[in-house]
mmCIF file of C-alpha atoms and ligand atoms in Angstrom:
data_model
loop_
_atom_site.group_PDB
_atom_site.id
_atom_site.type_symbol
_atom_site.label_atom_id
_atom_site.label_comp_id
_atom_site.label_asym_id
_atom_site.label_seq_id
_atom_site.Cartn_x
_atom_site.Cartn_y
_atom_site.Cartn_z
ATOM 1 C CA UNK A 20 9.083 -6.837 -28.542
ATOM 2 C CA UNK A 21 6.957 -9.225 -30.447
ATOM 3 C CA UNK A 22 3.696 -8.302 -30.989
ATOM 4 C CA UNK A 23 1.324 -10.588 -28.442
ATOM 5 C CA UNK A 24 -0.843 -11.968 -31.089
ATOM 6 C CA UNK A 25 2.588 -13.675 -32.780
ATOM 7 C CA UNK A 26 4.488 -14.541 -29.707
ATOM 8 C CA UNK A 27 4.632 -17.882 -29.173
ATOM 9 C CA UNK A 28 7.327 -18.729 -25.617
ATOM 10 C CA UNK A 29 10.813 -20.040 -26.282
ATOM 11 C CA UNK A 30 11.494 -23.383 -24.388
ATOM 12 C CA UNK A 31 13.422 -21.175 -21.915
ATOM 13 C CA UNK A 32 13.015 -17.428 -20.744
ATOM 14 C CA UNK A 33 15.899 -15.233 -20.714
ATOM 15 C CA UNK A 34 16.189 -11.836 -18.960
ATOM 16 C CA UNK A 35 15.436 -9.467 -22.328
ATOM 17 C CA UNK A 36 16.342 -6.249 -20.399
ATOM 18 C CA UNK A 37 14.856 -3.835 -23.484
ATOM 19 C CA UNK A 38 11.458 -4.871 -23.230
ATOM 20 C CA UNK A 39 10.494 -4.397 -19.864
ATOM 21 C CA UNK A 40 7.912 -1.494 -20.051
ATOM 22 C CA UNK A 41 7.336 1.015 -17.574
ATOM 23 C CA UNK A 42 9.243 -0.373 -14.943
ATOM 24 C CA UNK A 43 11.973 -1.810 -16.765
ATOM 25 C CA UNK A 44 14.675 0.141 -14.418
ATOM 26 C CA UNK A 45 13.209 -1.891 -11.565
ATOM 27 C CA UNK A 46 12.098 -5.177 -12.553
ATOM 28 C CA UNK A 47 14.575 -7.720 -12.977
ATOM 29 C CA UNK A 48 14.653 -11.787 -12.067
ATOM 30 C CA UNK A 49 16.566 -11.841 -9.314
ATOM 31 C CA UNK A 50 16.750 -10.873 -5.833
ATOM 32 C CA UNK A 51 19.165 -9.218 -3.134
ATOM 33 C CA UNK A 52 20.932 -6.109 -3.592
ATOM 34 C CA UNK A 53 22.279 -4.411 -6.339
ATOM 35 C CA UNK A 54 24.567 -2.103 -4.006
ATOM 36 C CA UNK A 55 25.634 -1.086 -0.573
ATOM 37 C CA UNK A 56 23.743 1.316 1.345
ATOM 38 C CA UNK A 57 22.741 1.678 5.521
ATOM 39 C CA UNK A 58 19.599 3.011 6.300
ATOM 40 C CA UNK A 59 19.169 5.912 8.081
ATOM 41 C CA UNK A 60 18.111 5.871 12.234
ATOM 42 C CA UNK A 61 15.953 8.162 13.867
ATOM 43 C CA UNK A 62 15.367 8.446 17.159
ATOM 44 C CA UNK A 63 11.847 6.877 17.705
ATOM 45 C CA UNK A 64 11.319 3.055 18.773
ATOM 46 C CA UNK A 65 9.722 2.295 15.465
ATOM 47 C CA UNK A 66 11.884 3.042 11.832
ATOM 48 C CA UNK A 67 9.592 2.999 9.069
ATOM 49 C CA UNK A 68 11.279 2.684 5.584
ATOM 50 C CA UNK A 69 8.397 3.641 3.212
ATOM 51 C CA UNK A 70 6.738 5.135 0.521
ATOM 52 C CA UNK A 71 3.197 6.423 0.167
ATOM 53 C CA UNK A 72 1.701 3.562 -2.313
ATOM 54 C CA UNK A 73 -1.418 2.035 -1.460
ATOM 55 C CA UNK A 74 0.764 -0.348 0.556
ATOM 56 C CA UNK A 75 2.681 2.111 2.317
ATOM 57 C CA UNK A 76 -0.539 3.570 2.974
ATOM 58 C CA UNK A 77 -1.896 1.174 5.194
ATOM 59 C CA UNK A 78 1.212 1.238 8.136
ATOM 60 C CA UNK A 79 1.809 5.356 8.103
ATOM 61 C CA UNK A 80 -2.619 5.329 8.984
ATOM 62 C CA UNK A 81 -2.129 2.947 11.482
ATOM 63 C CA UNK A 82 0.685 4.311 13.123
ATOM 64 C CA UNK A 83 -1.172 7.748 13.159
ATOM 65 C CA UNK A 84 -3.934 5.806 14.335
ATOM 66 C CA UNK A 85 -2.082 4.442 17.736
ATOM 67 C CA UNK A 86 -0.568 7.249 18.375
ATOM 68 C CA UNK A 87 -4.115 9.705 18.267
ATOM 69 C CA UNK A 88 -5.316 6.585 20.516
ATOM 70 C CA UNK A 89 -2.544 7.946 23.094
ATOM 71 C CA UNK A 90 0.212 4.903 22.390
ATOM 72 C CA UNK A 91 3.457 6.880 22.557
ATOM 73 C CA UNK A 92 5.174 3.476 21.780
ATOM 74 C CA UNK A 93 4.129 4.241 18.158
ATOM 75 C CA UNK A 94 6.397 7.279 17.739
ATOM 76 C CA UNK A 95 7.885 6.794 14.820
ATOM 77 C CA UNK A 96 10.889 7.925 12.417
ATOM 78 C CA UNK A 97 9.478 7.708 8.300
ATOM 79 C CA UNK A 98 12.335 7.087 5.857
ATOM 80 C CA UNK A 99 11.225 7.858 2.500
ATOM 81 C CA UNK A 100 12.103 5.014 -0.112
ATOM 82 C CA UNK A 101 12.384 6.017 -3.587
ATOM 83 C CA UNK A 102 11.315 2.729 -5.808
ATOM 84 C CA UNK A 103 11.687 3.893 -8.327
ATOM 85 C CA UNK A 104 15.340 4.852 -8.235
ATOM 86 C CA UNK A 105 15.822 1.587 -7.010
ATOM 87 C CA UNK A 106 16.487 2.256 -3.318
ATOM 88 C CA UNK A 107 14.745 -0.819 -2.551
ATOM 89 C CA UNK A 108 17.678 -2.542 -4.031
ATOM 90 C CA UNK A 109 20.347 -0.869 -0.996
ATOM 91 C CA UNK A 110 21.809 -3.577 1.041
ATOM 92 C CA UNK A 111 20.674 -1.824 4.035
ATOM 93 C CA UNK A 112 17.110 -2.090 2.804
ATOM 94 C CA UNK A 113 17.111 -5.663 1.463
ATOM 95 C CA UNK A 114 18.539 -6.815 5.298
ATOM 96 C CA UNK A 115 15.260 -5.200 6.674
ATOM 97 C CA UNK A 116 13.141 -6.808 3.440
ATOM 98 C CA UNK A 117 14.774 -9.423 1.301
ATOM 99 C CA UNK A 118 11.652 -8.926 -0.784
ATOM 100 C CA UNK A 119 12.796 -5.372 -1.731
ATOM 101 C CA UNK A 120 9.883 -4.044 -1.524
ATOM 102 C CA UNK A 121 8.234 -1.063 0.566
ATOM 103 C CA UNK A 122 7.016 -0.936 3.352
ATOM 104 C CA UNK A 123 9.676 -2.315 6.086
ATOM 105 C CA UNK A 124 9.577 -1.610 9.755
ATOM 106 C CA UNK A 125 12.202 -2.012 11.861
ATOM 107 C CA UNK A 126 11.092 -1.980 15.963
ATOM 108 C CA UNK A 127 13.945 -0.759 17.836
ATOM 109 C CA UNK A 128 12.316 -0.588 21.100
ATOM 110 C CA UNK A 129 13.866 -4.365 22.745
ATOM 111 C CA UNK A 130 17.124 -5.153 22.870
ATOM 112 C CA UNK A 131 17.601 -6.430 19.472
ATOM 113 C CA UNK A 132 16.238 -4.527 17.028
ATOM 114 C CA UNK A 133 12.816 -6.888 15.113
ATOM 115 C CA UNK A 134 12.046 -6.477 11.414
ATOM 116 C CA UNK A 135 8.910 -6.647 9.637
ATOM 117 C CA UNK A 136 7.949 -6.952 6.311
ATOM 118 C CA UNK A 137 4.952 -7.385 4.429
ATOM 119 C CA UNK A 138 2.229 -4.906 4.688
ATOM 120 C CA UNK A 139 -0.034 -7.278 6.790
ATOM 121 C CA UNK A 140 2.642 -8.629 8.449
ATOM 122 C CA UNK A 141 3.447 -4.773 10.117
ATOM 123 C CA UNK A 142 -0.108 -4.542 10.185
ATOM 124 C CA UNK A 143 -0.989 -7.563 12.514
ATOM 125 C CA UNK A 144 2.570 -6.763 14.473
ATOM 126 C CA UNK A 145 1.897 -3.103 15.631
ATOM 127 C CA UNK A 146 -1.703 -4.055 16.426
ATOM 128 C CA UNK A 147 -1.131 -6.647 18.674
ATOM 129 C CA UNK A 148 1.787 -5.096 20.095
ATOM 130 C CA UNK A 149 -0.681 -2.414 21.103
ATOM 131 C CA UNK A 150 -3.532 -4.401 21.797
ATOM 132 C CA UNK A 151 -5.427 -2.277 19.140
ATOM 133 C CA UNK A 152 -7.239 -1.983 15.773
ATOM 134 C CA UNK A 153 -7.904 -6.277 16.537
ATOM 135 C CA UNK A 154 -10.676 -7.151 18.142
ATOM 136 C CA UNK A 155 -10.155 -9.747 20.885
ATOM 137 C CA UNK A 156 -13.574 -11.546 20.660
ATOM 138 C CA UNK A 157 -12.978 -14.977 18.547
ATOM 139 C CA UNK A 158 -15.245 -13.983 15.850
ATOM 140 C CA UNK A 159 -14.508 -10.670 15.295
ATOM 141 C CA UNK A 160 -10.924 -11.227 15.364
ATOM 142 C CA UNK A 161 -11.107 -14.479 12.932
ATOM 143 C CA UNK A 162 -13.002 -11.392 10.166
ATOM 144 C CA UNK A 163 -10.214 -9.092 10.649
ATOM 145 C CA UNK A 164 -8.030 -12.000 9.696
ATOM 146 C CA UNK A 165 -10.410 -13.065 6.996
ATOM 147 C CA UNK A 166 -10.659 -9.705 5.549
ATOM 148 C CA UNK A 167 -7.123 -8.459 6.093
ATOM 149 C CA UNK A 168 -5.913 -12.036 4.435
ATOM 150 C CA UNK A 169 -8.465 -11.136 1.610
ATOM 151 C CA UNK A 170 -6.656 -8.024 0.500
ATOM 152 C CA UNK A 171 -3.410 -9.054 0.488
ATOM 153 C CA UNK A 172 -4.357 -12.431 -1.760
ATOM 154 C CA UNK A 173 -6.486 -9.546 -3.372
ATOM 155 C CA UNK A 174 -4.789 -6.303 -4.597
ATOM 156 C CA UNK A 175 -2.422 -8.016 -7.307
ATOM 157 C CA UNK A 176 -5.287 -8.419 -9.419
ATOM 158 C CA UNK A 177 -5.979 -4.799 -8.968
ATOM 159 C CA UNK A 178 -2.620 -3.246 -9.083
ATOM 160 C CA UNK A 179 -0.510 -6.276 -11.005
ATOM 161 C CA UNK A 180 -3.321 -6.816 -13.172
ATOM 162 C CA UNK A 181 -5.900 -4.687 -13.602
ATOM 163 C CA UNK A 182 -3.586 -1.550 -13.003
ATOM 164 C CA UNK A 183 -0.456 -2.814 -14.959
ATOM 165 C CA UNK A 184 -2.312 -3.417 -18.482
ATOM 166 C CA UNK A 185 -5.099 -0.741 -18.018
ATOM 167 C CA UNK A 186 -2.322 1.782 -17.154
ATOM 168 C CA UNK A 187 0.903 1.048 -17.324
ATOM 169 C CA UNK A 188 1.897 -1.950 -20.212
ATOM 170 C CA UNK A 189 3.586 -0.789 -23.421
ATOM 171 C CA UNK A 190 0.480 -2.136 -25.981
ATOM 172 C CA UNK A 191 -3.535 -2.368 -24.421
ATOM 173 C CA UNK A 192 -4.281 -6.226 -24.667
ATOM 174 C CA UNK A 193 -8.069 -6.743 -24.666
ATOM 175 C CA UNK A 194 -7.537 -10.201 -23.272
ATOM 176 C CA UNK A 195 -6.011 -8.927 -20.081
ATOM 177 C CA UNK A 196 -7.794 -5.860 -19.507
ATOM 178 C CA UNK A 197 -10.725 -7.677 -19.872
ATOM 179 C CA UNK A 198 -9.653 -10.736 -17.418
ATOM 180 C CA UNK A 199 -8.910 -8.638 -14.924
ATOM 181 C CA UNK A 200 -11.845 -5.728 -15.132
ATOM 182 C CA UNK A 201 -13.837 -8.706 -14.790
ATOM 183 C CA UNK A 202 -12.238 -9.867 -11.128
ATOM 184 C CA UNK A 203 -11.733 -6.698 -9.885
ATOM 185 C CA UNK A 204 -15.476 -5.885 -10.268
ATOM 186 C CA UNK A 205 -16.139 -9.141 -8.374
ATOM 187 C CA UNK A 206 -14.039 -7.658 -5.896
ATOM 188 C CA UNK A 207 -15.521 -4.838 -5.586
ATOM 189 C CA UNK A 208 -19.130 -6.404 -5.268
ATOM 190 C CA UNK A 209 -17.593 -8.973 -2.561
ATOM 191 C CA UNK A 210 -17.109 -5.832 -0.786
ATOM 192 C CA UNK A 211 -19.703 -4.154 -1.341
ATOM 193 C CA UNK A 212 -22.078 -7.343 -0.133
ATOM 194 C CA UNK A 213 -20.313 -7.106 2.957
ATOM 195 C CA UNK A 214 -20.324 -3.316 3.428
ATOM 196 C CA UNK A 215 -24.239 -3.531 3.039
ATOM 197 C CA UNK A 216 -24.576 -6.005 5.995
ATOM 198 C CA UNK A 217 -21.262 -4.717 8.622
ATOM 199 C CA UNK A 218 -20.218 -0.889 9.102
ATOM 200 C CA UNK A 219 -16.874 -2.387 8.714
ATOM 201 C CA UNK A 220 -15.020 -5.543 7.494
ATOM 202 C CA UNK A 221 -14.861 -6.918 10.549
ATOM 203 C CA UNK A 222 -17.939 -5.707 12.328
ATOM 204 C CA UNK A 223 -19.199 -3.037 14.134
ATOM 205 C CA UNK A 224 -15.434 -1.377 14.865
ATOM 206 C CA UNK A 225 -13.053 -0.095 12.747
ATOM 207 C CA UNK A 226 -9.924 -2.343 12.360
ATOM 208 C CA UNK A 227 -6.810 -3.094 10.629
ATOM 209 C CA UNK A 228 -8.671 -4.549 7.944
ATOM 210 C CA UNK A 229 -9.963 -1.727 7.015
ATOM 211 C CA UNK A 230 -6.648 0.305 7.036
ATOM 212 C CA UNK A 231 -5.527 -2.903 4.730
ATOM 213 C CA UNK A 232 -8.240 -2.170 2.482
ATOM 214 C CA UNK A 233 -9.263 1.503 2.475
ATOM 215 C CA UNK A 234 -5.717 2.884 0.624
ATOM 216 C CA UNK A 235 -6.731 -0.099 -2.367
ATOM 217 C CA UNK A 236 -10.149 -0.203 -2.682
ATOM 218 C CA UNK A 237 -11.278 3.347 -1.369
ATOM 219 C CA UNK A 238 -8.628 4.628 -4.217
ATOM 220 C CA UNK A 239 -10.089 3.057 -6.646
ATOM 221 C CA UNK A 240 -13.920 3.779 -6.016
ATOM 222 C CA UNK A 241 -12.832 7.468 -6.011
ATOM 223 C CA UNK A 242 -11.126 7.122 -9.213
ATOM 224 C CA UNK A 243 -7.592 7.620 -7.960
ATOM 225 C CA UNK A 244 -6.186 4.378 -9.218
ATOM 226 C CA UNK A 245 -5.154 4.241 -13.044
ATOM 227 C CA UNK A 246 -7.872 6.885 -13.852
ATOM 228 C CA UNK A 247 -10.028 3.649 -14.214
ATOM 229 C CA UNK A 248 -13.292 4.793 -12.034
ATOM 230 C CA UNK A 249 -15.315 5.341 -15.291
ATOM 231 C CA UNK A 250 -14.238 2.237 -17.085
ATOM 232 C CA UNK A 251 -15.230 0.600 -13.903
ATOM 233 C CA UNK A 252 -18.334 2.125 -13.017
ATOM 234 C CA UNK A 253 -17.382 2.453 -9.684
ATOM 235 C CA UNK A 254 -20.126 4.573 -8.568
ATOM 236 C CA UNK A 255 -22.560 1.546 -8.656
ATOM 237 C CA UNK A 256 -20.339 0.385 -5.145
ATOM 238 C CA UNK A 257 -22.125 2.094 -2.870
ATOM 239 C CA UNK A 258 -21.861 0.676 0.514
ATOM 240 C CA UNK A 259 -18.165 0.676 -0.715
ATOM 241 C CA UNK A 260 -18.449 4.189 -1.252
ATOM 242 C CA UNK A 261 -20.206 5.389 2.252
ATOM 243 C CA UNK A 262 -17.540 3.583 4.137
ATOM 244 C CA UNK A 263 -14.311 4.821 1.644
ATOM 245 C CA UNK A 264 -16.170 8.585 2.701
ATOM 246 C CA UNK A 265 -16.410 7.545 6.460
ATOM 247 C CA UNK A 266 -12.921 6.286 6.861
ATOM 248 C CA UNK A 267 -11.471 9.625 4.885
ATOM 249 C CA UNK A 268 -12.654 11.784 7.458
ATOM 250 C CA UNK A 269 -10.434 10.531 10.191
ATOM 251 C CA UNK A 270 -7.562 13.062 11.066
ATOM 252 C CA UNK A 271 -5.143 9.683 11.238
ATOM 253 C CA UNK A 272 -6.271 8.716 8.209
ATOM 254 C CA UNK A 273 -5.723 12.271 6.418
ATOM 255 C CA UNK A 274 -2.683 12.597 8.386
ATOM 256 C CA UNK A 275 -1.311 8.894 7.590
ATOM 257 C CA UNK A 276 -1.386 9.396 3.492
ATOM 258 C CA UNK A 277 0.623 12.198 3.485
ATOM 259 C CA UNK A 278 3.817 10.394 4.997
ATOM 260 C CA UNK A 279 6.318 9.767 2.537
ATOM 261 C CA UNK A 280 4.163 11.057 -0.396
ATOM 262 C CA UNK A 281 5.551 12.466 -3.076
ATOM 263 C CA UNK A 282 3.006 12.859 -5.527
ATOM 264 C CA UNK A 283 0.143 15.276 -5.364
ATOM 265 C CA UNK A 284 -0.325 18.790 -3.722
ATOM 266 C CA UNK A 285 3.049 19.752 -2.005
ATOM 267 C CA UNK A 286 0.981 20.581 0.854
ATOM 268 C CA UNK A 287 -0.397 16.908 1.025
ATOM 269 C CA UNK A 288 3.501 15.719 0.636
ATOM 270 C CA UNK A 289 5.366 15.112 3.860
ATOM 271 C CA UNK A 290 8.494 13.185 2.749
ATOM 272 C CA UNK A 291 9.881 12.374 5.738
ATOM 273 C CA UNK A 292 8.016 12.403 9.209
ATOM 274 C CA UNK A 293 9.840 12.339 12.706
ATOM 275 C CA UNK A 294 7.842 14.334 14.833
ATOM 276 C CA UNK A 295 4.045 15.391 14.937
ATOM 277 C CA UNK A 296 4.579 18.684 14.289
ATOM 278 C CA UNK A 297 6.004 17.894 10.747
ATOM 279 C CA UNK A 298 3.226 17.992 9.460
ATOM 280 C CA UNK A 299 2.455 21.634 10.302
ATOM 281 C CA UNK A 300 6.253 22.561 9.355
ATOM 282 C CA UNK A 301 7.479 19.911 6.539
ATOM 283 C CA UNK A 302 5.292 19.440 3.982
ATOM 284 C CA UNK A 303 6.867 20.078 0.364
ATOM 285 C CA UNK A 304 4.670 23.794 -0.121
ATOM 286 C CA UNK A 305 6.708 24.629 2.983
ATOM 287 C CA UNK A 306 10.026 23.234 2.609
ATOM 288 C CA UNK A 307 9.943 24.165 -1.484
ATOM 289 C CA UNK A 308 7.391 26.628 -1.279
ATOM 290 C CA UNK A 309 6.769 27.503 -5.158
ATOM 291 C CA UNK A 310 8.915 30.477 -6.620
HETATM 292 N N1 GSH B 30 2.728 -7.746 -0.582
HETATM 293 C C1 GSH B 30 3.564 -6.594 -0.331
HETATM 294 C C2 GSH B 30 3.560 -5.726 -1.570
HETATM 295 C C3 GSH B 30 4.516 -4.564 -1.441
HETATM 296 C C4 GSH B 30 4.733 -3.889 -2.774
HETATM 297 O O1 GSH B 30 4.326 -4.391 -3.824
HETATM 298 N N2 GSH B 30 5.402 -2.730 -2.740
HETATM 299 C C5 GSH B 30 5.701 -2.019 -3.972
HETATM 300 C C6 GSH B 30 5.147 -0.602 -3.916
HETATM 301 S S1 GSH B 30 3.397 -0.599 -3.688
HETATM 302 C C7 GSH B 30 7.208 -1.922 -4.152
HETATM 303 O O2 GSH B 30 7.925 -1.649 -3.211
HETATM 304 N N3 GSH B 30 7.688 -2.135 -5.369
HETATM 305 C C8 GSH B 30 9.078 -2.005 -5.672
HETATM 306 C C9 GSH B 30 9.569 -3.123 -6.531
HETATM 307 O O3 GSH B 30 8.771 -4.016 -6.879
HETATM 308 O O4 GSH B 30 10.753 -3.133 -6.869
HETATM 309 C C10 GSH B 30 3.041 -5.830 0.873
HETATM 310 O O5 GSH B 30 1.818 -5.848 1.091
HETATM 311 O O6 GSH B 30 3.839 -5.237 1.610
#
């Protein structure tokens, strides 16, 4: 790889496999799958193909979420997706997200089986299937949207920018780290503003905004994204901070990062989940309990 202060683009890109960085086993120009492989079926309504990223995050709390609200509809099979052994890349997965990429939901529960991809997009499905987590009121509902909307156009300048040159690329470029420090401390202060005037994003109720927001943003002010806390001071959030605590002590919430996790305490990793009582029975300590 050329060093960046000498690179200068050739008139056309071409695929240099050898230089890819971290994720070079993954990242490639070009979509659809790479081989043939179903998906697994449980026996629930709702088949969650997953992993727990900040992105898979958000759907396994909200599903834990209906279901402590009493929605039995929201039973649900979680099929753990390894990314980065590519299993995004399985025909079976790529025919319930052609964007290969976790999470995918596939809603048995009609007569023809519905997929959904795109965090928000499973996130705004489930919750009005379920008449939950969205408030009905006009303006209430239009800041859920705002705020949900917000992360999505958000959290690549956290995690594809911020994260990937802080963290993750091959050389530390100044320029870049520096770029995108700079916007995701804006983020964090547009946040911030708004925690210091609402309880939550969208008002006075938690929502699916906040499920959209809390696995990002609540990581990060507690340092558990790219061990960049420090660099980002992120201690100065504080309304940010009272409502990342608040939200963490929700037994959904606690309960919803440990599906498909498999990174951390064994006792916080439940790989797979089909049934409630998994998570009294499944997690890794159990299943692999140290020797
Ligand atoms: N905008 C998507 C982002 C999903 C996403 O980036 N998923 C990552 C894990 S957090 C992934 O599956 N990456 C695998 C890959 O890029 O090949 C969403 O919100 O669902």
């Amino acid at each position: 790889m050329t060093d960046s202060q000498d690179y200068t683009p050739p008139k056309v890109w071409t695929w240099n496999k050898a230089s890819g960085g971290r994720f070079a086993n993954i990242n490639r120009p070009i979509a659809g799958p790479t081989h043939d492989k179903d998906l697994p079926v449980g026996s629930h309504p709702l088949q969650l193909y997953s992993l727990a990223t900040p992105n898979g995050q958000k759907v396994t709390i909200l599903l834990e979420e209906l279901l402590a609200q009493g929605h039995a509809g929201a039973e649900y099979d979680a099929w753990l997706i390894r990314i980065g052994d590519g299993e995004q890349f399985g025909s079976g997965f790529v025919a319930v997200n052609p964007n290969s990429k976790i999470p995918a939901l596939l809603d048995r529960s009609g007569p023809v089986p519905i997929r959904v991809f795109e965090s928000g997009a499973i996130l705004l499905y489930l919750a009005e299937k379920f008449g939950a987590f969205l408030p009905t009121e006009p303006a209430a509902r239009a800041e859920c949207f705002s705020w949900l909307f917000w992360q999505m156009g958000s959290a690549p300048y956290l995690g594809g920018g911020f994260g990937h040159f802080y963290a993750y690329a091959p050389t530390k470029i100044e320029y870049a780290i520096d770029r995108f420090a700079m916007e995701v401390k804006r983020q964090l202060d547009v946040l911030d503003r708004r925690l210091a005037e609402s309880e939550y994003l969208a008002g006075s109720d938690y929502t699916i905004a906040d499920m959209a927001v809390w696995p990002w943003y609540g990581g990060l002010v507690k340092g558990l994204l790219y061990e960049g806390g420090e660099f980002l001071s992120v201690q100065d959030y504080k309304n940010v901070q009272r409502w990342t605590d608040a939200i963490a002590t929700r037994p959904a919430v606690q309960r919803g990062r440990m599906v498909n996790r498999v990174f951390g305490e064994p006792s916080s990793q439940l790989h797979e989940r089909h049934d409630a009582s998994d998570f009294e029975t499944k997690t890794q300590d159990k299943l692999a309990p140290a020797s």
